[in-house]
Short mmCIF file of C-alpha atoms and ligand atoms in Angstrom, two decimals:
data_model
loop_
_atom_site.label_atom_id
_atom_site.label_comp_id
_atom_site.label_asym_id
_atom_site.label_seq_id
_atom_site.Cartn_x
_atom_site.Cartn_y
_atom_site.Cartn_z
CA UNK A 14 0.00 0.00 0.00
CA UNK A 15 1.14 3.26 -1.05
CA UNK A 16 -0.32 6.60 0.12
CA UNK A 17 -0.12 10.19 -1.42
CA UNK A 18 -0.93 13.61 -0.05
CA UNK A 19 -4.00 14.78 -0.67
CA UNK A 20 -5.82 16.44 -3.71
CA UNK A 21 -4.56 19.70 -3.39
CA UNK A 22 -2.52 19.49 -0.90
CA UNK A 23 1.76 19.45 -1.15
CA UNK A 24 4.64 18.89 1.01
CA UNK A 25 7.59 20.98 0.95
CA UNK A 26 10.91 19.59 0.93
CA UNK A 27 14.52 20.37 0.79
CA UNK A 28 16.75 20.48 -2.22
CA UNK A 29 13.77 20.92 -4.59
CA UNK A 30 14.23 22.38 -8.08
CA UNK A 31 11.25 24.65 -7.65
CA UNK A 32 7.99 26.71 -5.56
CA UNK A 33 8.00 23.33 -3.24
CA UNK A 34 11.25 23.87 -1.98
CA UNK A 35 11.33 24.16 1.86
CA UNK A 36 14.78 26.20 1.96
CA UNK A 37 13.00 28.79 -0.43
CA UNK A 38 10.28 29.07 2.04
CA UNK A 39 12.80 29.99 4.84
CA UNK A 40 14.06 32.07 3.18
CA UNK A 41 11.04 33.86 2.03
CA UNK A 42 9.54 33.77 5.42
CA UNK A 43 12.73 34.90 7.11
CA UNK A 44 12.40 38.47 5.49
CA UNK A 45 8.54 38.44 5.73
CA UNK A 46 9.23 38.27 9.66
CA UNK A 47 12.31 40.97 8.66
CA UNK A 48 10.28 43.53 6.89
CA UNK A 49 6.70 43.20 9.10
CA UNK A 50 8.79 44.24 12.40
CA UNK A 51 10.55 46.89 10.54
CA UNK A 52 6.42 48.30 10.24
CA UNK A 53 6.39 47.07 13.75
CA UNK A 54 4.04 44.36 13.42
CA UNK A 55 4.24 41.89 16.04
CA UNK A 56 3.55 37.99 15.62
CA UNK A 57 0.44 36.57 16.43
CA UNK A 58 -0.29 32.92 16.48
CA UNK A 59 -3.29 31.33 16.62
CA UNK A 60 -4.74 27.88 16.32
CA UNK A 61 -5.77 26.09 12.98
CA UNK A 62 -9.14 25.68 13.43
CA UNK A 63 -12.26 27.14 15.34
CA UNK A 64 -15.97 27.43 15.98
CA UNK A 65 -17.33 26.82 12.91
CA UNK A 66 -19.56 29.84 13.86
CA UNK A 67 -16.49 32.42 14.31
CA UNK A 68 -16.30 32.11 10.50
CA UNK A 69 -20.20 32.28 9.23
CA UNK A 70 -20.41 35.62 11.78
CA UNK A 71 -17.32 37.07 9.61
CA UNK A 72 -16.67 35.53 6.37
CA UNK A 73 -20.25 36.01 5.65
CA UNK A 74 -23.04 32.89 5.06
CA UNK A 75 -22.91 34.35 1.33
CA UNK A 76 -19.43 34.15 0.53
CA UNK A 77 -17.93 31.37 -1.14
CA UNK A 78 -15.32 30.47 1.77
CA UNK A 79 -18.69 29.52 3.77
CA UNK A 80 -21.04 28.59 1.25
CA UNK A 81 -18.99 25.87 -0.13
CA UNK A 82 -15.20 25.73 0.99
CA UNK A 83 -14.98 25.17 4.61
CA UNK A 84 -13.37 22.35 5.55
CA UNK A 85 -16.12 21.63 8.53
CA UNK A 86 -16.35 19.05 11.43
CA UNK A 87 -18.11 17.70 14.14
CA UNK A 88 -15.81 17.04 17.13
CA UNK A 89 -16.37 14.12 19.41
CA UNK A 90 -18.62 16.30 21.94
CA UNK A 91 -20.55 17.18 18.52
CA UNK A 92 -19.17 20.58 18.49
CA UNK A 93 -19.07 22.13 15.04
CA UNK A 94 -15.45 23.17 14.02
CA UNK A 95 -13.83 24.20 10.88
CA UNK A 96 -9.97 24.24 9.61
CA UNK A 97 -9.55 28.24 9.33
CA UNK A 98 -9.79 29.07 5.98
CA UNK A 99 -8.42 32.97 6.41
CA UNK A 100 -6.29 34.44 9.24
CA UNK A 101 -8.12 37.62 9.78
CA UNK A 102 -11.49 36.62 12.10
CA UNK A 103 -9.41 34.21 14.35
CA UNK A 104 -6.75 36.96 14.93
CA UNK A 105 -9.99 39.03 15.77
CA UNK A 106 -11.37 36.30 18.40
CA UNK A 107 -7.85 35.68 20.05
CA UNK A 108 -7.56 39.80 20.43
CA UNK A 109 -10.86 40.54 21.54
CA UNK A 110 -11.00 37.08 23.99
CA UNK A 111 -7.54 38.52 25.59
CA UNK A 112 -8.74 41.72 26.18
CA UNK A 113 -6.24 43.98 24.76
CA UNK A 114 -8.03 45.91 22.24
CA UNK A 115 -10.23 47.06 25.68
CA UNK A 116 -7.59 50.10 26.52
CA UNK A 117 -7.96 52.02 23.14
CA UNK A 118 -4.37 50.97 22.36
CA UNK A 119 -3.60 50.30 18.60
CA UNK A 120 -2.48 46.85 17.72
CA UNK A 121 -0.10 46.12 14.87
CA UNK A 122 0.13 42.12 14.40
CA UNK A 123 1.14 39.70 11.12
CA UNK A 124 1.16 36.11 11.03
CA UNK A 125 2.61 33.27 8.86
CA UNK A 126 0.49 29.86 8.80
CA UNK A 127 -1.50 27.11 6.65
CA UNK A 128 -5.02 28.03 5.67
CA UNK A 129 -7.65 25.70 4.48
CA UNK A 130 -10.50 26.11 1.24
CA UNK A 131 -12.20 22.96 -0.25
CA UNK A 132 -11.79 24.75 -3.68
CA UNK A 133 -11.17 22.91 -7.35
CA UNK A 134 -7.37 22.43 -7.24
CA UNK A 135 -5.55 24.43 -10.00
CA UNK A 136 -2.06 25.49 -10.61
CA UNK A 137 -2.07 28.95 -7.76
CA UNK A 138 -4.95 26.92 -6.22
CA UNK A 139 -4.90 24.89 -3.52
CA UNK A 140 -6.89 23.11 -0.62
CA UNK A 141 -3.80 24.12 2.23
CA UNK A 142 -1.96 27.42 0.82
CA UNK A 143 -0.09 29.39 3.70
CA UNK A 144 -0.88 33.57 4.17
CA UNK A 145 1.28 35.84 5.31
CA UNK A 146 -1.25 38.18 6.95
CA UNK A 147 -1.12 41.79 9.01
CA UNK A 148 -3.74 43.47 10.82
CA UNK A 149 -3.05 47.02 11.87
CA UNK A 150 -6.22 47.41 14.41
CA UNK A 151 -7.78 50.73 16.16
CA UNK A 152 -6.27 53.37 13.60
CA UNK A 153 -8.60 54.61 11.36
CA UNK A 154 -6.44 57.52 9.24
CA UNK A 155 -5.54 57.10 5.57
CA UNK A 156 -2.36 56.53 6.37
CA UNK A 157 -3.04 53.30 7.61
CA UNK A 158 -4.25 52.06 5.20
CA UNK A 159 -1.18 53.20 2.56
CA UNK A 160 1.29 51.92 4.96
CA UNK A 161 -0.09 48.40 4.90
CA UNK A 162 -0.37 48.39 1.13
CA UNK A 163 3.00 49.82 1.10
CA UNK A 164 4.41 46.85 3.63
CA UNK A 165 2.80 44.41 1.15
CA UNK A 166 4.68 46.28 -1.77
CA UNK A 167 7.79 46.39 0.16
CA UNK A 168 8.03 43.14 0.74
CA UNK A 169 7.43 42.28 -2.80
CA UNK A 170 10.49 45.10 -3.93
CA UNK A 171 12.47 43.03 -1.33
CA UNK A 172 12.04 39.32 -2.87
CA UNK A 173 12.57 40.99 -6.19
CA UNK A 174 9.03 40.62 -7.76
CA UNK A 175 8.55 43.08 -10.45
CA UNK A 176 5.68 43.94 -13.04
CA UNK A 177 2.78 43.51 -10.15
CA UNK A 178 -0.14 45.94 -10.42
CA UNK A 179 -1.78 47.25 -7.15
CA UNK A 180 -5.30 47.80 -8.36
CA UNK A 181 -7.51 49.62 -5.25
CA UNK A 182 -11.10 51.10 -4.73
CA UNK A 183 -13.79 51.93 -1.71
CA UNK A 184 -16.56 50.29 -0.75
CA UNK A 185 -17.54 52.96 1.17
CA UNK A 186 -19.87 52.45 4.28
CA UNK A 187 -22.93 50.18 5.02
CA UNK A 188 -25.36 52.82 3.93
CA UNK A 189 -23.26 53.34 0.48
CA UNK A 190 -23.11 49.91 -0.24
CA UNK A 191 -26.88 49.30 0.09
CA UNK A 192 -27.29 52.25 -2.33
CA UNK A 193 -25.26 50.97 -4.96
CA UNK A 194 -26.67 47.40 -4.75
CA UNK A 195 -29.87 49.02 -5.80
CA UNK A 196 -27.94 51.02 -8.37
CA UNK A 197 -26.22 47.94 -9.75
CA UNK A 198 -29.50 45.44 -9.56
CA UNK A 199 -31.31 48.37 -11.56
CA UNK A 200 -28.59 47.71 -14.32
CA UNK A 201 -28.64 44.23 -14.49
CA UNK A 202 -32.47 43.59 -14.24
CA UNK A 203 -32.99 43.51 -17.78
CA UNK A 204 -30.67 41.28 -18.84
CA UNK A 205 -30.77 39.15 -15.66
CA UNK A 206 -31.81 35.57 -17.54
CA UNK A 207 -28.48 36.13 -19.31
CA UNK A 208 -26.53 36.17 -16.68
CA UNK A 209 -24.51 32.74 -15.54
CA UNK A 210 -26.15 30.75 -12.68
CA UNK A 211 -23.73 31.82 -10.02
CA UNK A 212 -24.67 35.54 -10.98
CA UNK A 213 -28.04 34.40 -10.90
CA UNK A 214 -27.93 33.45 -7.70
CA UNK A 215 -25.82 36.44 -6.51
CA UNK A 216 -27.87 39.18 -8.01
CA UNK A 217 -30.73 38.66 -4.41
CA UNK A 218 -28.25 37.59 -1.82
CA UNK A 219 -24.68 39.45 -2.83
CA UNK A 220 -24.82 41.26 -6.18
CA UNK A 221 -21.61 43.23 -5.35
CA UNK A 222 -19.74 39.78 -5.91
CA UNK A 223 -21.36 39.94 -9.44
CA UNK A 224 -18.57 42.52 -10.36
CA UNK A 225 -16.18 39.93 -9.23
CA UNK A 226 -17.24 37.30 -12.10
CA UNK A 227 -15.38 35.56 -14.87
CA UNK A 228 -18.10 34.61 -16.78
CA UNK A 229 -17.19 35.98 -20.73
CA UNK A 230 -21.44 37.13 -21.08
CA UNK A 231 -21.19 38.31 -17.28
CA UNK A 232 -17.93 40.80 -18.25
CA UNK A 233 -20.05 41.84 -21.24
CA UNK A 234 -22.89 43.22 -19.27
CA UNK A 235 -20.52 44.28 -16.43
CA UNK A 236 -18.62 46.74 -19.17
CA UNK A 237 -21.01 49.46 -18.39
CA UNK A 238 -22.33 48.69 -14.99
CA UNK A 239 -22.22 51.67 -12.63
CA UNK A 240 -19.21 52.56 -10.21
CA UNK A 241 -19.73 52.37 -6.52
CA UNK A 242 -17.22 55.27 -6.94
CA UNK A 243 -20.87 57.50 -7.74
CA UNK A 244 -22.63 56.18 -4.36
CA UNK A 245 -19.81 56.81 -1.70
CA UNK A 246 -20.74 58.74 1.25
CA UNK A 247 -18.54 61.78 1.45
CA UNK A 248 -16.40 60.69 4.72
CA UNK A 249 -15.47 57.39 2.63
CA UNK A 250 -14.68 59.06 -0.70
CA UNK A 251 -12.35 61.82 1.20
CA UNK A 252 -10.63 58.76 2.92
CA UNK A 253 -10.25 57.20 -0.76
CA UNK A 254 -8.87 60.59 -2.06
CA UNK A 255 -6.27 60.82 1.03
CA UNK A 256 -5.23 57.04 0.83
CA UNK A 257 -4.47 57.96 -2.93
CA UNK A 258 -2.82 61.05 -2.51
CA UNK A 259 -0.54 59.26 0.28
CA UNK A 260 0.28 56.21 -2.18
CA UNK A 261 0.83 59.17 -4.75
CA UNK A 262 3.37 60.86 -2.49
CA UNK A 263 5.57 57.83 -1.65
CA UNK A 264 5.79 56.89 -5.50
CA UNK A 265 3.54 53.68 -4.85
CA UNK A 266 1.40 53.09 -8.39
CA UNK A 267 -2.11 51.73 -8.49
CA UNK A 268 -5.04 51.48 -10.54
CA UNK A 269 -8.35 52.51 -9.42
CA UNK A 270 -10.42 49.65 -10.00
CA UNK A 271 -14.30 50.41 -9.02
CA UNK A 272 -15.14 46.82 -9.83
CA UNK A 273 -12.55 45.45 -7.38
CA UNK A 274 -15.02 44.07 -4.64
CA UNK A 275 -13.27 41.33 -2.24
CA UNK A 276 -14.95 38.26 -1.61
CA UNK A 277 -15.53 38.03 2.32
CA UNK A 278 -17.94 39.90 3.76
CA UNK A 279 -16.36 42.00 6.51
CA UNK A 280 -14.54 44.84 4.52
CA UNK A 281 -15.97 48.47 4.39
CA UNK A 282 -14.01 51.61 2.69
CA UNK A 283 -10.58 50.75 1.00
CA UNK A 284 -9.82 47.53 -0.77
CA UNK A 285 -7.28 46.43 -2.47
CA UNK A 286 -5.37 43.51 -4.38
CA UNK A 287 -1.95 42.84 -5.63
CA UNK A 288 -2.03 41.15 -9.14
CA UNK A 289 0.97 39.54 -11.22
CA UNK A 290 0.70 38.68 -14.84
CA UNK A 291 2.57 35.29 -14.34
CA UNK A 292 0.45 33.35 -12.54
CA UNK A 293 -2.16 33.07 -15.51
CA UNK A 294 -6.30 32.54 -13.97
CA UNK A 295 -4.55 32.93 -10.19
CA UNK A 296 -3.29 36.22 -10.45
CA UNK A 297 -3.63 37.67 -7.00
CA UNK A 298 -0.48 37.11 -4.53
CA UNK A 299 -2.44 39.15 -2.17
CA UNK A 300 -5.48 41.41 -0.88
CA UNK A 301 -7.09 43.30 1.95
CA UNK A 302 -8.80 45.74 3.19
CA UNK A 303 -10.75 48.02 6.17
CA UNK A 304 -12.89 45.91 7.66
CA UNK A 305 -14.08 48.73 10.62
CA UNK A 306 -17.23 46.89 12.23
CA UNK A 307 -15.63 43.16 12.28
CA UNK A 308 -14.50 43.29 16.16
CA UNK A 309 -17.63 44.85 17.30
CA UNK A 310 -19.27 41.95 15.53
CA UNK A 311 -17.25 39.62 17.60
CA UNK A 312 -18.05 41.33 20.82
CA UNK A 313 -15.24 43.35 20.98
CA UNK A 314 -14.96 47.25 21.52
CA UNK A 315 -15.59 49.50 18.13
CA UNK A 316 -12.41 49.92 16.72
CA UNK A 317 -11.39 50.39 13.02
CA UNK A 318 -8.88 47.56 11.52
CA UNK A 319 -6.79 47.71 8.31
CA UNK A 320 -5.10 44.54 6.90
CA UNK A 321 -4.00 41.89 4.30
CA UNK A 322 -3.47 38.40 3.15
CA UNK A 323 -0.73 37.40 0.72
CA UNK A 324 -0.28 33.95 -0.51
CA UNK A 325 2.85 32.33 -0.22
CA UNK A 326 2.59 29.68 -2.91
CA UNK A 327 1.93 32.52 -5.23
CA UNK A 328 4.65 34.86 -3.97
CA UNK A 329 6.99 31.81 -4.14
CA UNK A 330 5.69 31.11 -7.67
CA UNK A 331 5.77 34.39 -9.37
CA UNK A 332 9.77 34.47 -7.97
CA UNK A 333 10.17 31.34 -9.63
CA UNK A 334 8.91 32.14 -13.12
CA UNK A 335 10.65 35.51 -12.76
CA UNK A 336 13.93 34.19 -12.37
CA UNK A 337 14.00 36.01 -9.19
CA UNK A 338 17.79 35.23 -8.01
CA UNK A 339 17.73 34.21 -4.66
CA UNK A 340 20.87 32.99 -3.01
CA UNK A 341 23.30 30.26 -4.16
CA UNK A 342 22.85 26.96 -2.22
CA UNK A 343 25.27 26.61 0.44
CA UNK A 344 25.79 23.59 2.60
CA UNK A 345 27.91 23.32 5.57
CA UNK A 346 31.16 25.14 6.19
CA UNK A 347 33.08 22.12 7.49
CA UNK A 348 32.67 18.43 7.48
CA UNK A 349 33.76 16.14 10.08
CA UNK A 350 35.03 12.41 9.00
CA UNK A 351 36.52 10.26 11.82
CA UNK A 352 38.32 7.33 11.63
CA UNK A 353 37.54 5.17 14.40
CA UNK A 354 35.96 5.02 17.81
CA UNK A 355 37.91 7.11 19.59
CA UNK A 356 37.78 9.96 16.69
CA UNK A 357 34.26 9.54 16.19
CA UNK A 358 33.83 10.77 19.81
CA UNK A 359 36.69 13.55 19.65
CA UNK A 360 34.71 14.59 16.66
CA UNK A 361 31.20 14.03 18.15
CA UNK A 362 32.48 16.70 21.05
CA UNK A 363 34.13 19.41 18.23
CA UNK A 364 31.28 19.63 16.26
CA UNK A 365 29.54 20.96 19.04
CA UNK A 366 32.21 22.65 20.26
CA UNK A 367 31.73 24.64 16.27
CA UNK A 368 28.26 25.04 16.93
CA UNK A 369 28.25 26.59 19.87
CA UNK A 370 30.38 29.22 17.79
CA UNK A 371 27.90 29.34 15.38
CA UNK A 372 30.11 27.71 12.66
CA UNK A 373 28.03 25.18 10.82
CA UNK A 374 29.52 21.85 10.47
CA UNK A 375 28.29 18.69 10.34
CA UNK A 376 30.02 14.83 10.62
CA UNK A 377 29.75 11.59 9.12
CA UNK A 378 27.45 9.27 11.30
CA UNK A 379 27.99 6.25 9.14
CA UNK A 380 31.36 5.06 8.99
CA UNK A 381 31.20 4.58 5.69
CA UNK A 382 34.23 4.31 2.97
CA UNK A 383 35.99 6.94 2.80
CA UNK A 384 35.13 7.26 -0.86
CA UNK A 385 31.86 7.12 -0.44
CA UNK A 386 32.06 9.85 2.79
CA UNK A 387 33.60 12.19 0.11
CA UNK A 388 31.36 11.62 -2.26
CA UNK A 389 28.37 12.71 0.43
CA UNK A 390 30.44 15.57 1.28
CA UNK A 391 30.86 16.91 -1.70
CA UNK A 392 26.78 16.56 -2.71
CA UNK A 393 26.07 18.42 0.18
CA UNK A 394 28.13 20.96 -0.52
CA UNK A 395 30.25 21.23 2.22
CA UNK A 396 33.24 23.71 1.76
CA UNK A 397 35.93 22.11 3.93
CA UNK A 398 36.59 18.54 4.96
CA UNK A 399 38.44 17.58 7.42
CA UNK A 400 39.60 13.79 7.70
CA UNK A 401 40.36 12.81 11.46
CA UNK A 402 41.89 9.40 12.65
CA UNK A 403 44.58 8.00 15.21
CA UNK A 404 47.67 9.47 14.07
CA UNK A 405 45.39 13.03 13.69
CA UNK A 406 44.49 13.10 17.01
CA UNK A 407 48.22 11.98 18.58
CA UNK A 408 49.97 14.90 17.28
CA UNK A 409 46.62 17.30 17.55
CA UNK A 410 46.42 18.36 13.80
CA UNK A 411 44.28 17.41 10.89
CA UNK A 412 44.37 18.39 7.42
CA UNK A 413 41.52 20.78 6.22
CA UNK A 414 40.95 20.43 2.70
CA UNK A 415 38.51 22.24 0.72
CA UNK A 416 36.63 21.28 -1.80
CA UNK A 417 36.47 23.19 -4.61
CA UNK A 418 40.40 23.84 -4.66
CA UNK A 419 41.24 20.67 -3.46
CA UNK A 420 44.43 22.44 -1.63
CA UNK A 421 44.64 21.18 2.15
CA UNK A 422 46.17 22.86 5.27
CA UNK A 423 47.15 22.12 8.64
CA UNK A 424 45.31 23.23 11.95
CA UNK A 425 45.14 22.39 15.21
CA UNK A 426 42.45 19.64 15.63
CA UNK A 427 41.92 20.56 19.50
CA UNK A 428 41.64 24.23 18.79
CA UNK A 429 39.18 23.65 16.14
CA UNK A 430 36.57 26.69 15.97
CA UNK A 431 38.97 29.40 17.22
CA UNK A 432 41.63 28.11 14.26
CA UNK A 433 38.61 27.87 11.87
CA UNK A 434 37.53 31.92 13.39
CA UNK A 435 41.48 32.84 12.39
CA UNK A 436 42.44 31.15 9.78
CA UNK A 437 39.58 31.09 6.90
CA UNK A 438 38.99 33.34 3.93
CA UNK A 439 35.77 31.97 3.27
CA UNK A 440 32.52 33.33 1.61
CA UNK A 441 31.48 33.38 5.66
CA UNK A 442 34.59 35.59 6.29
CA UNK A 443 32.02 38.32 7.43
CA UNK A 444 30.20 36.33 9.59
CA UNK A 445 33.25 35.12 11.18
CA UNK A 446 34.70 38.24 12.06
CA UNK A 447 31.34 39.58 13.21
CA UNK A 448 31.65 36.49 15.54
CA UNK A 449 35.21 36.68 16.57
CA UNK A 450 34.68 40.65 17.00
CA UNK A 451 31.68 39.42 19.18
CA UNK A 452 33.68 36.83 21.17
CA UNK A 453 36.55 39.52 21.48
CA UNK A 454 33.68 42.10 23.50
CA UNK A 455 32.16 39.24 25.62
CA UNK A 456 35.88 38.15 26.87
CA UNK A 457 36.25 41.65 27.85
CA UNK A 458 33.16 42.11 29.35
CA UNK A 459 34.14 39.17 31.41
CA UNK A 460 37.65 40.65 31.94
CA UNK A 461 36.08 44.00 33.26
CA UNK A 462 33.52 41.65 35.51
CA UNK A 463 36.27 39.92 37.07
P1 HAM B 187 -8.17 36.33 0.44
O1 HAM B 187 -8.16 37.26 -0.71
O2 HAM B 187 -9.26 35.37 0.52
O3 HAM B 187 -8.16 37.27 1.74
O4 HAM B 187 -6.79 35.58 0.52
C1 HAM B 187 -5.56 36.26 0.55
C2 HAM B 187 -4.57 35.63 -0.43
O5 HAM B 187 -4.39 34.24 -0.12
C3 HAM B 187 -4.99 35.62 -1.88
O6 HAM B 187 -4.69 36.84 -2.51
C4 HAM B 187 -4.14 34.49 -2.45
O7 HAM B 187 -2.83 34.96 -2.72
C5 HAM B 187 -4.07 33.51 -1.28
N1 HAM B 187 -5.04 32.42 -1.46
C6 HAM B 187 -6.36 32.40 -1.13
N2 HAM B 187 -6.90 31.21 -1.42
C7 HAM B 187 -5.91 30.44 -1.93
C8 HAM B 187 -5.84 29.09 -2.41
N3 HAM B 187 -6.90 28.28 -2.40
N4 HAM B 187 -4.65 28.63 -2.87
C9 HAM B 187 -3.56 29.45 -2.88
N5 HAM B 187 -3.56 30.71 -2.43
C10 HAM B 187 -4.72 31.21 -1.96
C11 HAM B 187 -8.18 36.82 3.02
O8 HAM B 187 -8.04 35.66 3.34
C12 HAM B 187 -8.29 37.93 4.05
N6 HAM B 187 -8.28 37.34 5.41
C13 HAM B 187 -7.19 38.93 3.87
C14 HAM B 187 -7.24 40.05 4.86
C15 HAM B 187 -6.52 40.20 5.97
N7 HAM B 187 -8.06 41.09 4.80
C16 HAM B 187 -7.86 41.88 5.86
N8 HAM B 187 -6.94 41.31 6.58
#
């Protein structure tokens, strides 16, 4: 018996060619963490699935996420739960349940983690993707809402994305959005037996989402719809003028978009979404929004919130097909290979004498031939090797030879990481002397202490 992951669902692993690979990831997420503290956005973690009900009061009983896409279950006290299929209402519950949106204070927080949608798997698509997510909460200024679009847009300058479009509008407020649903069913009454089924079925319930379709005949009749641009209230199109004007002043383009409506129910006022032209019918790494009356909703205080959610697979993907150059695979700076008991235990003890110095090294386990050590060596790319057996350890020095020269030298074997610190021009040289200046401050420290 065999099994497989599944449908729509992948595992990432190391030393892949492409979007799957798990070093990519860390890498990715390493200056996602980077670049949301430098907005000071603090990590938030919460768990992967809740009351199924937490969703259907957010998401919205219309939207597709609930409709059709949780991935829903009874518990074994019959208890309805539901993997989370978005970041933003649980990071809503977990604030509000702890309290600390109850002093007024402003809350910046982001978040990394898996996210679940029953949906048709297609390349872009899947039924676990991971968001990277931030939710600015209790500021309700303009500039809000351009620095989170601008975080998103930084990030993407950082992993070298290019050609992506931010396309924005405003939904404006409760009362605006009634208005134009009027405006908009007026429109498409007369051709409303035209329309596809979903439409159909959207034009009662949700005929904002309407402006969101696909449908060829849909786009046709959508061409000359009107813009919820002409039913703002004045305090949401000012906002929308102020966000622009912001975005305009720290050279941030965009495209108004008045059709751009997102697909969960709790936004109000700005929206926005961050296409790329390489990911073909999945084109949108990432999108947010206000969302002002979502915490109230959830029994918390009234306090305006501002965020987004970016897919990884996509951000991962568009790097890929754009060549995006990340950094050149690099495996460990040293490699270990004793001969012999007594070596393999001398060795066992250096290694982590070099990781405690933060020099990464690693050490042949299996006591294989010494060809065949090599060979391993060499695949994972280690840069030196050093070869340790009886006569090695008698007169305290071992050979380092590295790899891609082939030329050897001699060093003390019991002096290991302080010889390594010295001695070696190496692509790490930085690193090392960052460490040995380090070392050299902390012995002095110690000195002074004394
Ligand atoms: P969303 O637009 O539903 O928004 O998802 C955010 C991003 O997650 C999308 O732009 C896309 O990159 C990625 N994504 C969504 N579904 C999939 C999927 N099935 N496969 C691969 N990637 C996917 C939200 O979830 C909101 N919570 C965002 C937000 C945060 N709004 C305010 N704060």
């Amino acid at each position: 018996m065999s099994y497989s992951a599944p449908k729509g669902l992948f595992d990432l692993l190391p030393g892949q060619k492409e979007w799957r690979d798990s070093e990519l990831w860390q890498i990715v997420e390493e200056q996602i963490r980077e670049t949301a503290q430098e907005y000071g956005f603090h990590e938030i973690r919460t768990p992967i699935f809740e009351k199924t009900e937490l969703f259907i009061r957010s998401v919205g009983e219309s939207s597709d996420i609930v409709s059709k896409e949780m991935y829903s279950f009874l518990d074994k006290g019959e208890r309805s739960m539901t993997l989370r299929p978005e970041g933003t209402a649980p990071v809503m519950r977990a604030l509000v349940e702890s309290k600390v949106l109850n002093d007024n204070s402003n809350q910046k927080v982001f978040y990394i983690g898996p996210m679940f949608r029953y949906e048709r798997p297609q390349a872009g698509r899947y039924r676990q993707h991971h968001q990277f997510g931030v939710e600015a909460i209790g500021c309700n200024a303009p500039e809000q809402d351009a620095e989170v679009i601008d975080l998103l847009m930084m990030l993407s300058d950082k992993l070298g994305l290019k050609n992506l479009t931010v396309q924005i509008n405003s939904i404006g407020n409760h009362e605006s959005r009634n208005r134009f649903r009027d405006m908009l069913r007026n429109y498409l009454r007369p051709n409303l037996n035209e329309l596809s089924e979903d439409s159909q079925r959207r034009f009662e319930s949700n005929p904002l989402r309407i402006l969101d379709s696909k449908d060829k005949t849909d786009r046709k009749f959508l061409e000359g719809a009107p813009s919820i641009l002409d039913a703002l209230d004045s305090e949401s199109a000012d906002h929308f003028e102020h966000v622009k004007k912001l975005l305009d002043s720290i050279d941030r383009s965009y495209i108004v978009n008045p059709q751009l409506v997102r697909g969960l129910d709790y936004y109000n006022g700005t929206v926005f979404e961050v296409m790329t032209e390489n990911l073909g019918a999945q084109n949108s790494i990432g999108g947010g929004g206000r969302y002002d009356g979502l915490i109230k909703e959830l029994g918390g205080p009234d306090v305006p919130s501002m965020g987004f959610g970016a897919g990884l697979e996509r951000i991962i993907q568009t790097m890929i097909s754009q060549e995006v150059n990340l950094t050149e695979e690099t495996g460990p700076l040293l490699y270990l290979v004793p001969l012999g008991d007594e070596a393999r235990l001398a060795c066992f003890g250096q290694l982590n004498e070099l990781r405690n110095c933060g020099i990464s090294a690693e050490m042949d386990f299996t006591g294989r031939k010494l060809r065949k050590v090599m060979s391993h060596a060499n695949k994972i790319k280690a840069e030196f090797v050093a070869v340790v057996g009886e006569e090695e350890m008698k007169n305290d020095q071992v050979e380092l030879k590295e790899m891609a020269s082939g030329e050897s030298r001699t060093i003390s074997f019991s002096k290991l990481p302080i010889e390594i610190m010295q001695q070696f021009s190496t692509g790490q040289e930085e690193l090392l002397q960052d460490m040995a200046g380090q070392l050299m401050q902390l012995l002095n420290v110690n000195e002074k202490e004394k």
